[in-house]
Coordinates of C-alpha atoms in Angstrom, one line a residue:
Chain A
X48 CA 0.0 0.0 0.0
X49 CA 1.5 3.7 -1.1
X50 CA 3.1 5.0 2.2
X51 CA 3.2 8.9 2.6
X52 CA 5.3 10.0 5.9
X53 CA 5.7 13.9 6.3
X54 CA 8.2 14.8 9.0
X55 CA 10.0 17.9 9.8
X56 CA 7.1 20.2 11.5
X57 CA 7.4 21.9 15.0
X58 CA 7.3 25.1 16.9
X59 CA 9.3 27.9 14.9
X60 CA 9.4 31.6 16.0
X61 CA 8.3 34.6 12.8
X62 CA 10.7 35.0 10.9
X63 CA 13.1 31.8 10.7
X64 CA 13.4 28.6 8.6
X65 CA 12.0 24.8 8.6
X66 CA 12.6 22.4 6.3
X67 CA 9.4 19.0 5.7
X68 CA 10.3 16.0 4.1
X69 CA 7.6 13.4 2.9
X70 CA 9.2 9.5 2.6
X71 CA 7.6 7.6 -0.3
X72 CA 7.3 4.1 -0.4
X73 CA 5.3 1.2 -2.2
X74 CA 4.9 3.4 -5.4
X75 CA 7.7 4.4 -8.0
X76 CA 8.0 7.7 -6.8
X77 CA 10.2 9.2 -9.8
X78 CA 7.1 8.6 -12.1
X79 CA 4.6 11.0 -10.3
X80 CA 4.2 14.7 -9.3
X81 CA 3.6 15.5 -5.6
X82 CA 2.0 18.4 -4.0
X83 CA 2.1 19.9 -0.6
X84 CA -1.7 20.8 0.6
X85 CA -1.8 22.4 4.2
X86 CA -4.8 22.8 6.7
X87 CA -4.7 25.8 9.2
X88 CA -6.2 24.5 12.6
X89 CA -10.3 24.3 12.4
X90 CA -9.7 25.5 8.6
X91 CA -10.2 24.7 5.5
X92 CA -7.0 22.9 3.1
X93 CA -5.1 25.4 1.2
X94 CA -2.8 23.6 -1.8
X95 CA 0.4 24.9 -1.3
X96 CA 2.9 23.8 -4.1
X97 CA 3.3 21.3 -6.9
X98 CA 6.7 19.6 -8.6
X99 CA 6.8 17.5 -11.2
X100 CA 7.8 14.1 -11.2
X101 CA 11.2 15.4 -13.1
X102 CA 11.1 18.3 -10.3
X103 CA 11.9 20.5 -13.0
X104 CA 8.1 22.2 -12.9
X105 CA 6.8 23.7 -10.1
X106 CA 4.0 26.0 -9.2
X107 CA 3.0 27.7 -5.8
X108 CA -0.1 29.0 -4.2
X109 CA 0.3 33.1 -3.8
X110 CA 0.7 32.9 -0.5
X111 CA 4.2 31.0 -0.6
X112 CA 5.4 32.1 -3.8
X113 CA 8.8 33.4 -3.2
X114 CA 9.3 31.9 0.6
X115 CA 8.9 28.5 -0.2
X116 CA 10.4 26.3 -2.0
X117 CA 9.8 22.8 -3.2
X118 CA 12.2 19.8 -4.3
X119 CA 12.5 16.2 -4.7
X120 CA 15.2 13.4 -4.2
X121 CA 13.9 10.6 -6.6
X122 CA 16.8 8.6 -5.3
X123 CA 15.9 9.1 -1.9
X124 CA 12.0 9.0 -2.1
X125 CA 12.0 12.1 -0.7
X126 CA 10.0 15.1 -1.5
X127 CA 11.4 18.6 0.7
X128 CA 9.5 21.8 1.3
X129 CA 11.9 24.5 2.4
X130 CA 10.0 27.3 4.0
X131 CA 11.8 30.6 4.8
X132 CA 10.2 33.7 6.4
X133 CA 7.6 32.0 8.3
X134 CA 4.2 34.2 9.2
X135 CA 2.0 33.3 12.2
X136 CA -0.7 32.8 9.1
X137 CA 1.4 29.5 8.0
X138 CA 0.6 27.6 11.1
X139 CA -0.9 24.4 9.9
X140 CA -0.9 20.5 9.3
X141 CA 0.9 20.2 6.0
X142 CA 0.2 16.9 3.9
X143 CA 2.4 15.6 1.2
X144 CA 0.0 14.1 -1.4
X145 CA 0.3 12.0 -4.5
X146 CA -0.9 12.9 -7.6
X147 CA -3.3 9.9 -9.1
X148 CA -2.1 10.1 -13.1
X149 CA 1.5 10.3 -14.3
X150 CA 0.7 12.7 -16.8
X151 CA 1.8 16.2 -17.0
X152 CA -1.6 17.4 -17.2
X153 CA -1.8 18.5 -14.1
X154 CA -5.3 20.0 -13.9
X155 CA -6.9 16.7 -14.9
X156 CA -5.7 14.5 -12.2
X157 CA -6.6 14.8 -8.1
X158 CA -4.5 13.7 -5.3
X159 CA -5.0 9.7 -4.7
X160 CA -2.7 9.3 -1.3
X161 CA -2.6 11.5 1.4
X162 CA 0.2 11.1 4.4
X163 CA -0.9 11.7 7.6
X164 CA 0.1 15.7 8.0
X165 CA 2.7 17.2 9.9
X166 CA 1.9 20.5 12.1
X167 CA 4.3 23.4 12.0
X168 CA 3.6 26.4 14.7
X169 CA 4.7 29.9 13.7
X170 CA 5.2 31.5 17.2
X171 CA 7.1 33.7 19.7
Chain B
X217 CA -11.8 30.6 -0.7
X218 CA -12.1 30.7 -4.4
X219 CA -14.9 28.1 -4.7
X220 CA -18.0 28.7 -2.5
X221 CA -19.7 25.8 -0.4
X222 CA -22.3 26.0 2.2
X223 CA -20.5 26.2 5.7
X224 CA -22.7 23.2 7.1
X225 CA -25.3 20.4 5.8
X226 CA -27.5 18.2 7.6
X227 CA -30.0 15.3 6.9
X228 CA -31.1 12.0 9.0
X229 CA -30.5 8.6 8.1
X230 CA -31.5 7.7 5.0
X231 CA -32.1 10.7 3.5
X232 CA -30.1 12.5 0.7
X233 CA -28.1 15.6 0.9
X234 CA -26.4 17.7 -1.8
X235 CA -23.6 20.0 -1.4
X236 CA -23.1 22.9 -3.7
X237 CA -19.7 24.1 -5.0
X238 CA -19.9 27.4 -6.9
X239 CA -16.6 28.8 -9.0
X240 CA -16.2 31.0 -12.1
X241 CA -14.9 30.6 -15.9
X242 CA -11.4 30.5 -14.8
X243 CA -11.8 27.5 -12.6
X244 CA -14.8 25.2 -12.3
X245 CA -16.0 26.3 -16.2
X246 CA -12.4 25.1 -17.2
X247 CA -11.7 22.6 -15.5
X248 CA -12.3 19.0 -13.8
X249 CA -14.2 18.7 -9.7
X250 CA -12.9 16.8 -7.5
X251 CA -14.5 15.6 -4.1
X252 CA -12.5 14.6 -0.4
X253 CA -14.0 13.5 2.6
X254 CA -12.1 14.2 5.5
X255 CA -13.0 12.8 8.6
X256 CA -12.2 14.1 12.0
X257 CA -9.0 14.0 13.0
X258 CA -8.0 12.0 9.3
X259 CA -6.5 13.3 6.1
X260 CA -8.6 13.7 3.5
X261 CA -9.1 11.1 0.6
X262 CA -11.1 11.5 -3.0
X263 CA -14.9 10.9 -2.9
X264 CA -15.7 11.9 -6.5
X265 CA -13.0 12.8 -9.4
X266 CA -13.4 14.0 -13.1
X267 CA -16.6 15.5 -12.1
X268 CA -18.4 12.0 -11.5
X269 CA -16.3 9.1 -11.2
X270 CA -15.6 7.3 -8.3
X271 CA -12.8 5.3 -6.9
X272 CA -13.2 1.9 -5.9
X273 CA -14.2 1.2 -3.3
X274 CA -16.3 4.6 -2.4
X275 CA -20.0 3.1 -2.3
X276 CA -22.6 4.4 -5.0
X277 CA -24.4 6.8 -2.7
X278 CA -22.0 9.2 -3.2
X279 CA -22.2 10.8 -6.6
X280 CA -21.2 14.3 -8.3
X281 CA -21.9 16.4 -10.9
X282 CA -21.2 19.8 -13.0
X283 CA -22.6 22.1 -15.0
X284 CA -21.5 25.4 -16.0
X285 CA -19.4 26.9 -12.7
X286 CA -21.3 25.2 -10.2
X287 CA -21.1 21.6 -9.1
X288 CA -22.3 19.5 -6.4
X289 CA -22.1 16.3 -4.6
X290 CA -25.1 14.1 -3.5
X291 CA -24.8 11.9 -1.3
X292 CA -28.0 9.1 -1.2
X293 CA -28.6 6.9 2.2
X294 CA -27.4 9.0 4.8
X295 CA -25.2 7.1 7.6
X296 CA -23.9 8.2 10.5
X297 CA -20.4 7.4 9.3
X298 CA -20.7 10.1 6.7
X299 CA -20.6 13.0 9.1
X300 CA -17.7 14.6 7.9
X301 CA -15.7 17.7 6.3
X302 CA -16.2 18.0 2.3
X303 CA -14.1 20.0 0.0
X304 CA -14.6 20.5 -3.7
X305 CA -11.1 21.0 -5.6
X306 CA -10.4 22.2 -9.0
X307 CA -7.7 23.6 -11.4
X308 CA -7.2 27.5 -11.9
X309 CA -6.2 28.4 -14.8
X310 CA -5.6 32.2 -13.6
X311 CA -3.9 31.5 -10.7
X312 CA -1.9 28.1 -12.4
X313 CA -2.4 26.0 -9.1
X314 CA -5.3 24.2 -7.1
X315 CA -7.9 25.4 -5.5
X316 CA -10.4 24.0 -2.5
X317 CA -13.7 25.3 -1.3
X318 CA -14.1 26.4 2.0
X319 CA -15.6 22.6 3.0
X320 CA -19.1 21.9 4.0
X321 CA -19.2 20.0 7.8
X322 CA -22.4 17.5 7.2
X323 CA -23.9 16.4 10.2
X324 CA -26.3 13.1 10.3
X325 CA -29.2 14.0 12.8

């Protein structure tokens, strides 16, 4: 069964740096395009950021663009999500999810796997 | 959000709901609506993709549809296990990235 595992969230003051990872497993990783799709507490889900399975494409939600950044280690499994210049307004379980097709057509595909989330806390 | 859904739904067992999900040209008239059910304290998963289809092994009460920049998801046979957070999702073409409704909490009476 397609394993998701975020890791990397925590308490970080305004201002500074964290770095998520999401460990793939049980799927060929380098074949598909993963997103990052957060969920502010007793919110809604916000999509955050795309990257292809090539990582050479990627999109962001306005609200990250330009603080954010998002990578992949196909040899590793491992999708990243660098985020620099943290607000208070980015407090939230993020969730690495799959992309269902392995096409490039992004906007005809949805998000098949889900990991379980991992909450980051943007306080002083 | 960019896609509109009723805050909150309710119905009794056995009965059918439908959630509304309202966009614009540059979103739900362009694109593809997907459905996820999230369930307290869960991640989400897909209900309803490509508008209509469902994955196996989601049961047959749950359907969607589209038309124009609206779409909606019914859900037929209430059960207790479906009280739960629904978001609509779709493709922006303006903004070049996903987009969710606000969700719609459905409560079984």
């Amino acid at each position: 069964q397609v394993q998701l595992v975020e890791s990397g969230g925590g308490v970080v003051q305004p201002g500074r740096s964290l770095r998520l990872s999401c460990t793939a497993s049980e799927f060929s990783f380098s074949d598909y395009a993963m997103h990052w799709v957060r969920q502010a507490p007793g919110k809604g889900l916000e999509w955050v950021a795309l990257i292809s399975y090539h990582g050479n494409t990627k999109y962001y939600a306005d609200s990250v663009r330009g603080r954010f950044t998002l990578s992949r280690d196909n040899s590793k499994n491992t999708l990243y999500l660098q985020m620099d210049s943290l607000r208070a307004e980015d407090t939230a379980v993020y969730y690495c999810a799959k992309q269902q097709s392995r096409s490039g057509y992004y906007y005809l595909s949805y998000f098949d796997f889900w990991g379980q989330g991992t909450l980051v806390t943007v306080s002083s | 959000s960019v896609l509109t859904q009723p805050p909150s739904a309710s119905g009794t067992p056995g009965q059918r709901v439908t959630i509304s999900c309202s966009g614009s040209n540059s979103n739900i008239g362009s694109n593809i609506v997907n459905w996820y059910q999230q369930l307290p304290g869960t991640a989400p998963k897909v209900l309803i993709y490509s508008n209509n289809e469902r994955p196996s092994g989601v049961p047959d009460r749950f359907s969607g549809s589209k038309s124009g920049t609206s779409a909606s998801l019914a859900i037929s046979g209430l059960q207790s296990e479906d009280e739960a957070d629904y978001y609509c999702s779709t493709w922006d073409d303006s903004l070049n990235g996903w987009v969710f409704g606000g969700g719609t909490k459905l409560t079984v009476l």
